[in-house]
């Protein structure tokens, strides 16, 4: 259908307006059915936490995502586990062997100094497209708004394609308070000082997704989206839900 006036969405091989889903173990057969219908609404897929290491039919799953033009990477927890055990060289070989072209550098569980992450991104970008995550999974660890800005810009400068704001799959850490509310003071500073088109906001709940859509428009980058919510999120992005109903049809898709 195309008779309604709706906010314009980026299409095709998007560089912003991304929807990044979290795959926490969907079987390959079920995944094939989901992607057959909804692949045009999905740009990136994360094999959540460290699940990639124990995923059956791993090669088949990677091939399936790539068949539908979806970028795929392994959750930052697997990166951190390999870093912790001194196995990053083995991890790189594992990803290359299986045709995974994206890699996440994070410090959600470990406290990896920014300088070390900067150096890792510089090293990894020769072989991978790098995603840099900022923020801790530990709710007691608070980053100042200034630190969020510094870390994000430093990782982008080092060569990350995008930076990700930690939110966990529960939406209760990083840029969120334990009750799931957005830390608006941090978002305000990021808006002023970071290229928002290169930020992927982890937003696992509809309430959080609609906050960012209303704040930045239909083409904000959103991550940790539940796979089964891909269609619902697209409807939210184009004003087909009460909470986003009144977005203007000419919402600017060129820059947030």
Tab-separated table of C-alpha atoms in Angstrom:
chain	number	residue	atom	x	y	z
A	1	UNK	CA	0.000	0.000	0.000
A	2	UNK	CA	1.257	3.463	-0.795
A	3	UNK	CA	-1.657	5.905	-0.492
A	4	UNK	CA	-0.827	7.420	2.943
A	5	UNK	CA	1.500	10.385	3.526
A	6	UNK	CA	4.108	8.999	5.914
A	7	UNK	CA	7.593	9.918	7.151
A	8	UNK	CA	10.166	8.931	4.570
A	9	UNK	CA	12.430	6.007	5.388
A	10	UNK	CA	15.883	5.275	4.073
A	11	UNK	CA	15.790	2.161	1.910
A	12	UNK	CA	18.080	-0.413	0.347
A	13	UNK	CA	21.610	-0.699	1.690
A	14	UNK	CA	21.074	1.859	4.440
A	15	UNK	CA	23.905	3.737	6.111
A	16	UNK	CA	21.518	5.189	8.713
A	17	UNK	CA	17.983	4.418	9.761
A	18	UNK	CA	19.315	0.990	10.718
A	19	UNK	CA	17.382	-1.705	12.526
A	20	UNK	CA	19.764	-4.098	14.261
A	21	UNK	CA	18.086	-7.202	15.642
A	22	UNK	CA	19.298	-9.501	18.420
A	23	UNK	CA	19.363	-13.196	17.605
A	24	UNK	CA	19.406	-15.133	20.878
A	25	UNK	CA	19.123	-18.564	19.298
A	26	UNK	CA	16.308	-18.645	16.769
A	27	UNK	CA	16.458	-21.962	14.855
A	28	UNK	CA	17.611	-21.772	11.252
A	29	UNK	CA	14.261	-22.958	9.852
A	30	UNK	CA	12.364	-20.313	11.781
A	31	UNK	CA	14.923	-17.685	10.827
A	32	UNK	CA	14.452	-18.505	7.153
A	33	UNK	CA	10.698	-17.892	7.452
A	34	UNK	CA	11.187	-14.604	9.311
A	35	UNK	CA	13.731	-13.262	6.838
A	36	UNK	CA	11.661	-14.314	3.850
A	37	UNK	CA	8.913	-11.931	4.994
A	38	UNK	CA	10.755	-9.207	6.905
A	39	UNK	CA	14.337	-8.984	5.617
A	40	UNK	CA	13.747	-5.535	4.080
A	41	UNK	CA	13.165	-4.161	7.589
A	42	UNK	CA	16.387	-5.623	9.032
A	43	UNK	CA	19.859	-4.243	8.347
A	44	UNK	CA	22.070	-5.836	10.992
A	45	UNK	CA	21.865	-9.000	13.097
A	46	UNK	CA	23.762	-9.635	16.308
A	47	UNK	CA	24.225	-13.188	17.551
A	48	UNK	CA	23.560	-12.189	21.150
A	49	UNK	CA	25.960	-12.412	24.086
A	50	UNK	CA	28.449	-15.242	23.420
A	51	UNK	CA	25.888	-17.542	21.801
A	52	UNK	CA	27.747	-17.672	18.473
A	53	UNK	CA	30.336	-19.961	20.063
A	54	UNK	CA	27.745	-22.675	20.774
A	55	UNK	CA	25.285	-22.028	17.930
A	56	UNK	CA	24.367	-25.168	15.915
A	57	UNK	CA	24.412	-24.706	12.135
A	58	UNK	CA	26.500	-21.547	12.567
A	59	UNK	CA	27.683	-21.439	8.945
A	60	UNK	CA	24.159	-21.961	7.642
A	61	UNK	CA	22.868	-19.106	9.779
A	62	UNK	CA	25.605	-16.710	8.657
A	63	UNK	CA	25.004	-17.649	5.019
A	64	UNK	CA	21.280	-17.061	5.416
A	65	UNK	CA	21.705	-13.576	6.854
A	66	UNK	CA	24.168	-12.630	4.121
A	67	UNK	CA	21.853	-14.050	1.448
A	68	UNK	CA	19.297	-11.421	2.491
A	69	UNK	CA	21.893	-8.618	2.572
A	70	UNK	CA	21.951	-8.412	6.378
A	71	UNK	CA	25.221	-7.607	8.126
A	72	UNK	CA	25.932	-10.058	10.936
A	73	UNK	CA	28.274	-9.963	13.932
A	74	UNK	CA	28.822	-11.720	17.236
A	75	UNK	CA	27.871	-10.137	20.549
A	76	UNK	CA	30.478	-8.185	22.469
A	77	UNK	CA	30.491	-10.714	25.304
A	78	UNK	CA	32.259	-13.210	23.023
A	79	UNK	CA	34.850	-10.561	22.126
A	80	UNK	CA	35.408	-9.827	25.814
A	81	UNK	CA	35.717	-13.520	26.688
A	82	UNK	CA	38.391	-13.910	24.024
A	83	UNK	CA	40.177	-10.756	25.194
A	84	UNK	CA	40.078	-11.966	28.811
A	85	UNK	CA	41.597	-15.339	27.877
A	86	UNK	CA	44.159	-13.859	25.469
A	87	UNK	CA	42.513	-15.535	22.474
A	88	UNK	CA	41.798	-12.592	20.181
A	89	UNK	CA	43.983	-14.013	17.398
A	90	UNK	CA	41.969	-17.235	17.506
A	91	UNK	CA	38.749	-15.223	17.519
A	92	UNK	CA	39.781	-13.288	14.430
A	93	UNK	CA	40.621	-16.509	12.605
A	94	UNK	CA	37.282	-17.991	13.666
A	95	UNK	CA	35.354	-15.028	12.256
A	96	UNK	CA	37.321	-14.996	9.018
A	97	UNK	CA	36.922	-18.747	8.557
A	98	UNK	CA	33.143	-18.417	8.816
A	99	UNK	CA	32.829	-15.298	6.679
A	100	UNK	CA	31.829	-12.889	9.469
A	101	UNK	CA	32.959	-9.454	8.318
A	102	UNK	CA	31.838	-7.332	11.280
A	103	UNK	CA	33.226	-7.360	14.818
A	104	UNK	CA	32.177	-5.642	18.035
A	105	UNK	CA	34.683	-4.165	20.468
A	106	UNK	CA	33.011	-3.658	23.834
A	107	UNK	CA	33.657	-3.325	27.548
A	108	UNK	CA	30.237	-4.148	28.930
A	109	UNK	CA	31.534	-6.796	31.340
A	110	UNK	CA	35.265	-6.097	31.522
A	111	UNK	CA	36.794	-2.710	32.241
A	112	UNK	CA	38.961	-2.396	29.133
A	113	UNK	CA	40.676	1.021	29.074
A	114	UNK	CA	39.647	3.345	26.269
A	115	UNK	CA	43.252	3.550	25.043
A	116	UNK	CA	43.347	-0.232	24.678
A	117	UNK	CA	40.048	-0.280	22.811
A	118	UNK	CA	41.315	2.515	20.569
A	119	UNK	CA	44.370	0.410	19.690
A	120	UNK	CA	42.239	-2.706	19.127
A	121	UNK	CA	39.948	-0.861	16.725
A	122	UNK	CA	42.975	0.454	14.839
A	123	UNK	CA	44.260	-3.091	14.510
A	124	UNK	CA	40.967	-4.799	13.661
A	125	UNK	CA	39.728	-2.308	11.060
A	126	UNK	CA	42.218	-3.702	8.540
A	127	UNK	CA	40.265	-6.979	8.427
A	128	UNK	CA	36.780	-6.139	9.720
A	129	UNK	CA	34.126	-3.458	9.870
A	130	UNK	CA	34.254	-2.531	13.539
A	131	UNK	CA	31.435	-1.629	15.907
A	132	UNK	CA	32.459	0.010	19.177
A	133	UNK	CA	30.159	-0.283	22.167
A	134	UNK	CA	30.211	2.236	25.014
A	135	UNK	CA	28.738	1.726	28.474
A	136	UNK	CA	28.680	-0.964	31.129
A	137	UNK	CA	26.212	-3.766	31.820
A	138	UNK	CA	26.808	-3.101	35.526
A	139	UNK	CA	24.075	-0.738	36.733
A	140	UNK	CA	26.375	0.575	39.469
A	141	UNK	CA	28.920	1.811	36.921
A	142	UNK	CA	28.038	5.352	35.879
A	143	UNK	CA	29.683	7.176	32.986
A	144	UNK	CA	29.368	10.934	32.891
A	145	UNK	CA	27.839	12.505	29.795
A	146	UNK	CA	31.280	13.916	29.011
A	147	UNK	CA	32.807	10.416	29.155
A	148	UNK	CA	30.130	9.030	26.816
A	149	UNK	CA	30.969	11.745	24.283
A	150	UNK	CA	34.726	11.235	24.657
A	151	UNK	CA	34.558	7.460	24.259
A	152	UNK	CA	32.198	7.550	21.285
A	153	UNK	CA	34.168	10.149	19.364
A	154	UNK	CA	37.460	8.395	20.176
A	155	UNK	CA	36.177	5.064	18.854
A	156	UNK	CA	34.805	6.692	15.711
A	157	UNK	CA	38.127	8.449	15.212
A	158	UNK	CA	39.929	5.123	15.629
A	159	UNK	CA	37.929	3.691	12.734
A	160	UNK	CA	34.634	2.281	14.008
A	161	UNK	CA	31.864	2.292	11.427
A	162	UNK	CA	29.312	2.854	14.206
A	163	UNK	CA	29.275	3.146	17.972
A	164	UNK	CA	26.646	1.396	20.073
A	165	UNK	CA	25.139	2.626	23.322
A	166	UNK	CA	24.942	-0.187	25.868
A	167	UNK	CA	21.401	-0.966	26.927
A	168	UNK	CA	21.414	-4.738	27.468
A	169	UNK	CA	18.630	-6.925	26.140
A	170	UNK	CA	16.618	-5.878	29.209
A	171	UNK	CA	16.931	-2.129	28.582
A	172	UNK	CA	18.030	-1.522	32.185
A	173	UNK	CA	21.709	-0.526	31.953
A	174	UNK	CA	24.049	1.819	30.111
A	175	UNK	CA	21.897	4.635	28.713
A	176	UNK	CA	18.957	3.478	30.846
A	177	UNK	CA	18.149	3.667	34.519
A	178	UNK	CA	17.354	0.339	36.256
A	179	UNK	CA	13.647	1.057	35.649
A	180	UNK	CA	14.215	1.322	31.893
A	181	UNK	CA	13.938	5.104	31.652
A	182	UNK	CA	16.289	6.846	29.216
A	183	UNK	CA	19.079	8.936	30.757
A	184	UNK	CA	18.039	12.054	28.878
A	185	UNK	CA	20.999	14.192	30.013
A	186	UNK	CA	23.388	11.782	28.281
A	187	UNK	CA	21.320	11.703	25.090
A	188	UNK	CA	21.233	15.505	25.069
A	189	UNK	CA	25.033	15.709	25.115
A	190	UNK	CA	25.434	13.008	22.480
A	191	UNK	CA	23.059	14.922	20.227
A	192	UNK	CA	25.243	18.015	20.498
A	193	UNK	CA	28.667	16.446	20.089
A	194	UNK	CA	28.471	13.075	18.288
A	195	UNK	CA	27.363	12.233	14.742
A	196	UNK	CA	24.045	10.598	15.663
A	197	UNK	CA	23.816	8.951	12.249
A	198	UNK	CA	26.747	6.798	13.386
A	199	UNK	CA	25.257	5.892	16.766
A	200	UNK	CA	23.164	2.748	17.239
A	201	UNK	CA	20.955	3.127	20.300
A	202	UNK	CA	20.206	-0.213	21.926
A	203	UNK	CA	16.450	-0.082	22.486
A	204	UNK	CA	14.898	-3.487	23.192
A	205	UNK	CA	11.436	-2.250	24.251
A	206	UNK	CA	8.781	-0.459	22.215
A	207	UNK	CA	8.689	2.373	24.751
A	208	UNK	CA	12.415	2.975	24.325
A	209	UNK	CA	12.214	2.694	20.538
A	210	UNK	CA	9.434	5.242	20.356
A	211	UNK	CA	11.383	7.633	22.590
A	212	UNK	CA	14.218	7.705	20.059
A	213	UNK	CA	11.904	7.848	17.045
A	214	UNK	CA	10.089	10.848	18.501
A	215	UNK	CA	13.369	12.473	19.516
A	216	UNK	CA	15.306	11.933	16.268
A	217	UNK	CA	12.816	10.936	13.596
A	218	UNK	CA	12.067	7.746	11.649
A	219	UNK	CA	15.680	7.139	10.614
A	220	UNK	CA	17.364	6.814	13.970
A	221	UNK	CA	19.601	3.735	14.287
A	222	UNK	CA	18.162	1.228	16.776
A	223	UNK	CA	19.718	-1.964	18.110
A	224	UNK	CA	18.970	-4.973	20.314
A	225	UNK	CA	15.564	-5.090	18.669
A	226	UNK	CA	13.768	-8.376	19.256
A	227	UNK	CA	13.584	-10.288	16.000
A	228	UNK	CA	9.812	-10.708	16.256
A	229	UNK	CA	9.439	-6.925	16.643
A	230	UNK	CA	11.048	-5.955	13.314
A	231	UNK	CA	7.719	-5.365	11.570
A	232	UNK	CA	6.200	-3.534	14.551
A	233	UNK	CA	9.233	-1.243	14.741
A	234	UNK	CA	8.915	-0.372	11.071
A	235	UNK	CA	5.274	0.554	11.666
A	236	UNK	CA	6.360	2.749	14.588
A	237	UNK	CA	8.994	4.449	12.432
A	238	UNK	CA	6.423	5.563	9.845
A	239	UNK	CA	3.785	6.835	12.257
A	240	UNK	CA	1.506	3.815	12.334
A	241	UNK	CA	1.290	3.616	16.113
A	242	UNK	CA	-0.430	6.019	18.469
A	243	UNK	CA	2.812	7.148	20.123
A	244	UNK	CA	4.393	8.136	16.772
A	245	UNK	CA	1.132	9.002	14.993
A	246	UNK	CA	1.768	12.732	14.604
A	247	UNK	CA	5.235	12.679	13.071
A	248	UNK	CA	5.328	14.945	10.026
A	249	UNK	CA	5.432	13.220	6.607
A	250	UNK	CA	8.392	15.397	5.623
A	251	UNK	CA	10.527	14.297	8.572
A	252	UNK	CA	14.056	14.811	7.274
A	253	UNK	CA	15.706	11.459	6.398
A	254	UNK	CA	19.020	13.033	5.423
A	255	UNK	CA	20.357	13.774	8.882
A	256	UNK	CA	18.988	13.425	12.388
